[in-house]
mmCIF file of C-alpha atoms in Angstrom:
data_model
loop_
_atom_site.group_PDB
_atom_site.id
_atom_site.type_symbol
_atom_site.label_atom_id
_atom_site.label_comp_id
_atom_site.label_asym_id
_atom_site.label_seq_id
_atom_site.Cartn_x
_atom_site.Cartn_y
_atom_site.Cartn_z
ATOM 1 C CA UNK A 1 0.000 0.000 0.000
ATOM 2 C CA UNK A 2 2.790 2.513 0.732
ATOM 3 C CA UNK A 3 4.176 1.858 -2.784
ATOM 4 C CA UNK A 4 0.831 2.877 -4.286
ATOM 5 C CA UNK A 5 0.821 6.261 -2.521
ATOM 6 C CA UNK A 6 4.478 6.789 -3.349
ATOM 7 C CA UNK A 7 3.735 6.169 -7.044
ATOM 8 C CA UNK A 8 0.696 8.482 -6.983
ATOM 9 C CA UNK A 9 2.714 11.205 -5.236
ATOM 10 C CA UNK A 10 5.607 10.872 -7.707
ATOM 11 C CA UNK A 11 3.206 11.036 -10.669
ATOM 12 C CA UNK A 12 1.509 14.122 -9.217
ATOM 13 C CA UNK A 13 4.882 15.785 -8.620
ATOM 14 C CA UNK A 14 6.049 15.024 -12.173
ATOM 15 C CA UNK A 15 2.755 16.348 -13.582
ATOM 16 C CA UNK A 16 3.030 19.560 -11.519
ATOM 17 C CA UNK A 17 6.643 20.200 -12.578
ATOM 18 C CA UNK A 18 5.841 19.475 -16.242
ATOM 19 C CA UNK A 19 2.828 21.761 -16.106
ATOM 20 C CA UNK A 20 4.891 24.557 -14.557
ATOM 21 C CA UNK A 21 7.617 24.235 -17.204
ATOM 22 C CA UNK A 22 5.129 24.245 -20.096
ATOM 23 C CA UNK A 23 3.288 27.196 -18.581
ATOM 24 C CA UNK A 24 6.500 29.197 -18.117
ATOM 25 C CA UNK A 25 7.599 28.373 -21.670
ATOM 26 C CA UNK A 26 4.245 29.505 -23.062
ATOM 27 C CA UNK A 27 4.241 32.764 -21.120
ATOM 28 C CA UNK A 28 7.850 33.618 -22.031
ATOM 29 C CA UNK A 29 7.160 32.733 -25.679
ATOM 30 C CA UNK A 30 4.104 35.007 -25.743
ATOM 31 C CA UNK A 31 6.013 37.911 -24.182
ATOM 32 C CA UNK A 32 8.939 37.503 -26.586
ATOM 33 C CA UNK A 33 6.703 37.161 -29.627
ATOM 34 C CA UNK A 34 4.601 40.133 -28.654
ATOM 35 C CA UNK A 35 7.684 42.335 -28.266
ATOM 36 C CA UNK A 36 9.291 41.112 -31.487
ATOM 37 C CA UNK A 37 6.094 41.376 -33.512
ATOM 38 C CA UNK A 38 5.406 44.907 -32.257
ATOM 39 C CA UNK A 39 8.959 45.968 -33.077
ATOM 40 C CA UNK A 40 8.719 44.461 -36.558
ATOM 41 C CA UNK A 41 5.404 46.216 -37.103
ATOM 42 C CA UNK A 42 6.979 49.574 -36.300
ATOM 43 C CA UNK A 43 9.914 48.680 -38.601
ATOM 44 C CA UNK A 44 7.546 47.831 -41.479
ATOM 45 C CA UNK A 45 5.562 51.018 -40.899
ATOM 46 C CA UNK A 46 8.713 53.148 -40.872
ATOM 47 C CA UNK A 47 9.840 51.633 -44.182
ATOM 48 C CA UNK A 48 6.370 52.177 -45.674
ATOM 49 C CA UNK A 49 6.737 55.867 -44.857
ATOM 50 C CA UNK A 50 10.441 56.305 -45.680
ATOM 51 C CA UNK A 51 10.592 54.622 -49.095
ATOM 52 C CA UNK A 52 7.866 56.707 -50.805
ATOM 53 C CA UNK A 53 9.276 59.879 -49.234
ATOM 54 C CA UNK A 54 12.739 58.877 -50.492
ATOM 55 C CA UNK A 55 11.458 58.256 -54.023
ATOM 56 C CA UNK A 56 9.614 61.591 -54.040
ATOM 57 C CA UNK A 57 12.555 63.595 -52.688
ATOM 58 C CA UNK A 58 14.004 66.202 -55.071
ATOM 59 C CA UNK A 59 16.934 67.477 -52.966
ATOM 60 C CA UNK A 60 20.080 65.346 -53.425
ATOM 61 C CA UNK A 61 21.371 65.866 -49.856
ATOM 62 C CA UNK A 62 18.015 65.000 -48.323
ATOM 63 C CA UNK A 63 17.767 61.941 -50.585
ATOM 64 C CA UNK A 64 21.203 60.777 -49.394
ATOM 65 C CA UNK A 65 20.198 61.335 -45.756
ATOM 66 C CA UNK A 66 17.009 59.335 -46.263
ATOM 67 C CA UNK A 67 18.943 56.605 -48.065
ATOM 68 C CA UNK A 68 21.226 56.300 -45.043
ATOM 69 C CA UNK A 69 18.229 56.133 -42.722
ATOM 70 C CA UNK A 70 16.680 53.324 -44.776
ATOM 71 C CA UNK A 71 19.973 51.410 -45.084
ATOM 72 C CA UNK A 72 20.451 51.500 -41.321
ATOM 73 C CA UNK A 73 17.100 49.725 -40.946
ATOM 74 C CA UNK A 74 18.104 46.864 -43.257
ATOM 75 C CA UNK A 75 20.041 43.685 -42.661
ATOM 76 C CA UNK A 76 23.300 44.294 -44.575
ATOM 77 C CA UNK A 77 23.796 40.584 -45.289
ATOM 78 C CA UNK A 78 20.275 39.821 -46.452
ATOM 79 C CA UNK A 79 19.117 42.984 -48.244
ATOM 80 C CA UNK A 80 21.996 43.737 -50.613
ATOM 81 C CA UNK A 81 19.602 44.180 -53.542
ATOM 82 C CA UNK A 82 17.685 46.862 -51.633
ATOM 83 C CA UNK A 83 20.911 48.727 -50.878
ATOM 84 C CA UNK A 84 21.924 48.436 -54.538
ATOM 85 C CA UNK A 85 18.569 49.846 -55.675
ATOM 86 C CA UNK A 86 18.749 52.674 -53.116
ATOM 87 C CA UNK A 87 22.225 53.626 -54.345
ATOM 88 C CA UNK A 88 21.075 53.393 -57.948
ATOM 89 C CA UNK A 89 18.176 55.750 -57.236
ATOM 90 C CA UNK A 90 20.413 58.268 -55.463
ATOM 91 C CA UNK A 91 22.642 58.431 -58.549
ATOM 92 C CA UNK A 92 19.889 58.262 -61.209
ATOM 93 C CA UNK A 93 16.500 59.216 -59.772
ATOM 94 C CA UNK A 94 14.339 58.102 -62.704
ATOM 95 C CA UNK A 95 10.729 56.935 -62.425
ATOM 96 C CA UNK A 96 11.717 53.447 -63.647
ATOM 97 C CA UNK A 97 14.358 52.992 -60.939
ATOM 98 C CA UNK A 98 11.937 54.406 -58.362
ATOM 99 C CA UNK A 99 9.265 51.920 -59.429
ATOM 100 C CA UNK A 100 11.750 49.040 -59.245
ATOM 101 C CA UNK A 101 12.812 50.177 -55.769
ATOM 102 C CA UNK A 102 9.231 50.404 -54.515
ATOM 103 C CA UNK A 103 8.399 46.965 -55.966
ATOM 104 C CA UNK A 104 11.400 45.425 -54.224
ATOM 105 C CA UNK A 105 10.434 46.930 -50.876
ATOM 106 C CA UNK A 106 6.834 45.833 -51.409
ATOM 107 C CA UNK A 107 8.005 42.221 -51.866
ATOM 108 C CA UNK A 108 10.315 42.483 -48.871
ATOM 109 C CA UNK A 109 7.557 43.858 -46.622
ATOM 110 C CA UNK A 110 5.121 41.195 -47.826
ATOM 111 C CA UNK A 111 7.604 38.455 -46.936
ATOM 112 C CA UNK A 112 8.226 39.952 -43.499
ATOM 113 C CA UNK A 113 4.492 40.233 -42.860
ATOM 114 C CA UNK A 114 3.956 36.584 -43.811
ATOM 115 C CA UNK A 115 6.871 35.594 -41.590
ATOM 116 C CA UNK A 116 5.474 37.520 -38.611
ATOM 117 C CA UNK A 117 2.059 35.893 -39.062
ATOM 118 C CA UNK A 118 3.594 32.432 -39.084
ATOM 119 C CA UNK A 119 5.856 33.112 -36.107
ATOM 120 C CA UNK A 120 2.890 34.215 -34.030
ATOM 121 C CA UNK A 121 0.988 31.037 -34.897
ATOM 122 C CA UNK A 122 0.924 27.717 -33.112
ATOM 123 C CA UNK A 123 3.976 26.380 -34.969
ATOM 124 C CA UNK A 124 6.606 29.145 -35.136
ATOM 125 C CA UNK A 125 9.460 26.929 -36.376
ATOM 126 C CA UNK A 126 10.457 27.463 -39.982
ATOM 127 C CA UNK A 127 8.341 30.606 -40.255
ATOM 128 C CA UNK A 128 10.739 32.306 -42.673
ATOM 129 C CA UNK A 129 10.835 29.297 -44.958
ATOM 130 C CA UNK A 130 7.062 28.819 -44.865
ATOM 131 C CA UNK A 131 6.509 32.544 -45.466
ATOM 132 C CA UNK A 132 8.798 32.369 -48.504
ATOM 133 C CA UNK A 133 6.781 29.479 -49.903
ATOM 134 C CA UNK A 134 3.550 31.372 -49.338
ATOM 135 C CA UNK A 135 4.818 34.500 -51.093
ATOM 136 C CA UNK A 136 6.159 32.454 -54.028
ATOM 137 C CA UNK A 137 2.780 30.719 -54.347
ATOM 138 C CA UNK A 138 1.011 34.094 -54.354
ATOM 139 C CA UNK A 139 3.420 35.395 -57.027
ATOM 140 C CA UNK A 140 2.742 32.370 -59.255
ATOM 141 C CA UNK A 141 -1.011 32.840 -58.817
ATOM 142 C CA UNK A 142 -0.744 36.526 -59.700
ATOM 143 C CA UNK A 143 1.445 35.736 -62.713
ATOM 144 C CA UNK A 144 -1.145 33.261 -63.946
ATOM 145 C CA UNK A 145 -4.000 35.741 -63.579
ATOM 146 C CA UNK A 146 -2.753 38.554 -65.762
ATOM 147 C CA UNK A 147 0.592 39.873 -64.504
ATOM 148 C CA UNK A 148 2.363 38.243 -67.428
ATOM 149 C CA UNK A 149 6.064 37.784 -67.884
ATOM 150 C CA UNK A 150 5.883 40.310 -70.740
ATOM 151 C CA UNK A 151 5.476 43.083 -68.157
ATOM 152 C CA UNK A 152 8.440 41.793 -66.150
ATOM 153 C CA UNK A 153 10.590 41.482 -69.273
ATOM 154 C CA UNK A 154 9.699 44.980 -70.453
ATOM 155 C CA UNK A 155 10.407 46.526 -67.050
ATOM 156 C CA UNK A 156 13.739 44.709 -66.740
ATOM 157 C CA UNK A 157 14.783 45.940 -70.194
ATOM 158 C CA UNK A 158 13.911 49.532 -69.271
ATOM 159 C CA UNK A 159 15.598 49.464 -65.862
ATOM 160 C CA UNK A 160 18.664 47.453 -66.882
ATOM 161 C CA UNK A 161 17.967 44.685 -64.404
ATOM 162 C CA UNK A 162 20.916 42.720 -65.757
ATOM 163 C CA UNK A 163 23.241 45.217 -64.004
ATOM 164 C CA UNK A 164 21.932 44.541 -60.520
ATOM 165 C CA UNK A 165 22.852 41.586 -58.297
ATOM 166 C CA UNK A 166 20.910 38.382 -58.715
ATOM 167 C CA UNK A 167 17.573 38.433 -56.879
ATOM 168 C CA UNK A 168 17.515 35.699 -54.268
ATOM 169 C CA UNK A 169 14.316 34.064 -53.233
ATOM 170 C CA UNK A 170 13.600 33.589 -49.529
ATOM 171 C CA UNK A 171 14.150 29.853 -49.942
ATOM 172 C CA UNK A 172 17.613 30.406 -51.391
ATOM 173 C CA UNK A 173 18.532 32.614 -48.438
ATOM 174 C CA UNK A 174 17.918 29.853 -45.949
ATOM 175 C CA UNK A 175 15.787 32.116 -43.763
ATOM 176 C CA UNK A 176 15.738 31.175 -40.125
ATOM 177 C CA UNK A 177 13.449 32.360 -37.408
ATOM 178 C CA UNK A 178 14.864 34.151 -34.405
#
């Protein structure tokens, strides 16, 4: 009989410790995710405001200042194409280069939004990879519904896309969640 109560007590103790660990993990995960997601939201909003202002800027010094502000918000190892396009626009502020710049930032912000949604979900692991797949799927759907490759070819001929670094898809980057 004493073995029975010892077993029940041990099982209850193990259940209580396991429950406490899972609860602490869940609470710390929620706090971390909330802070990270809020910070990313403010980052996305700042870029949404800075990029159009940068493209619309007439003064060369102010454009350079804004370029520096945008570059400081980017990951220098991951967003080399964005830095290239920013530099290109500072030197030759044409509508074509501005459009290419805005399109690149639009794709980048879309990917980050998808990543944030997946990280805040039940299964946060591989959020960057899954977000990249989702964005690629959406691009294929859009390409099939009217945004033909003719438009992409024409815009790349006008903007000289062959001069810029190769565009890397999120899957090729090996995105990892933090």
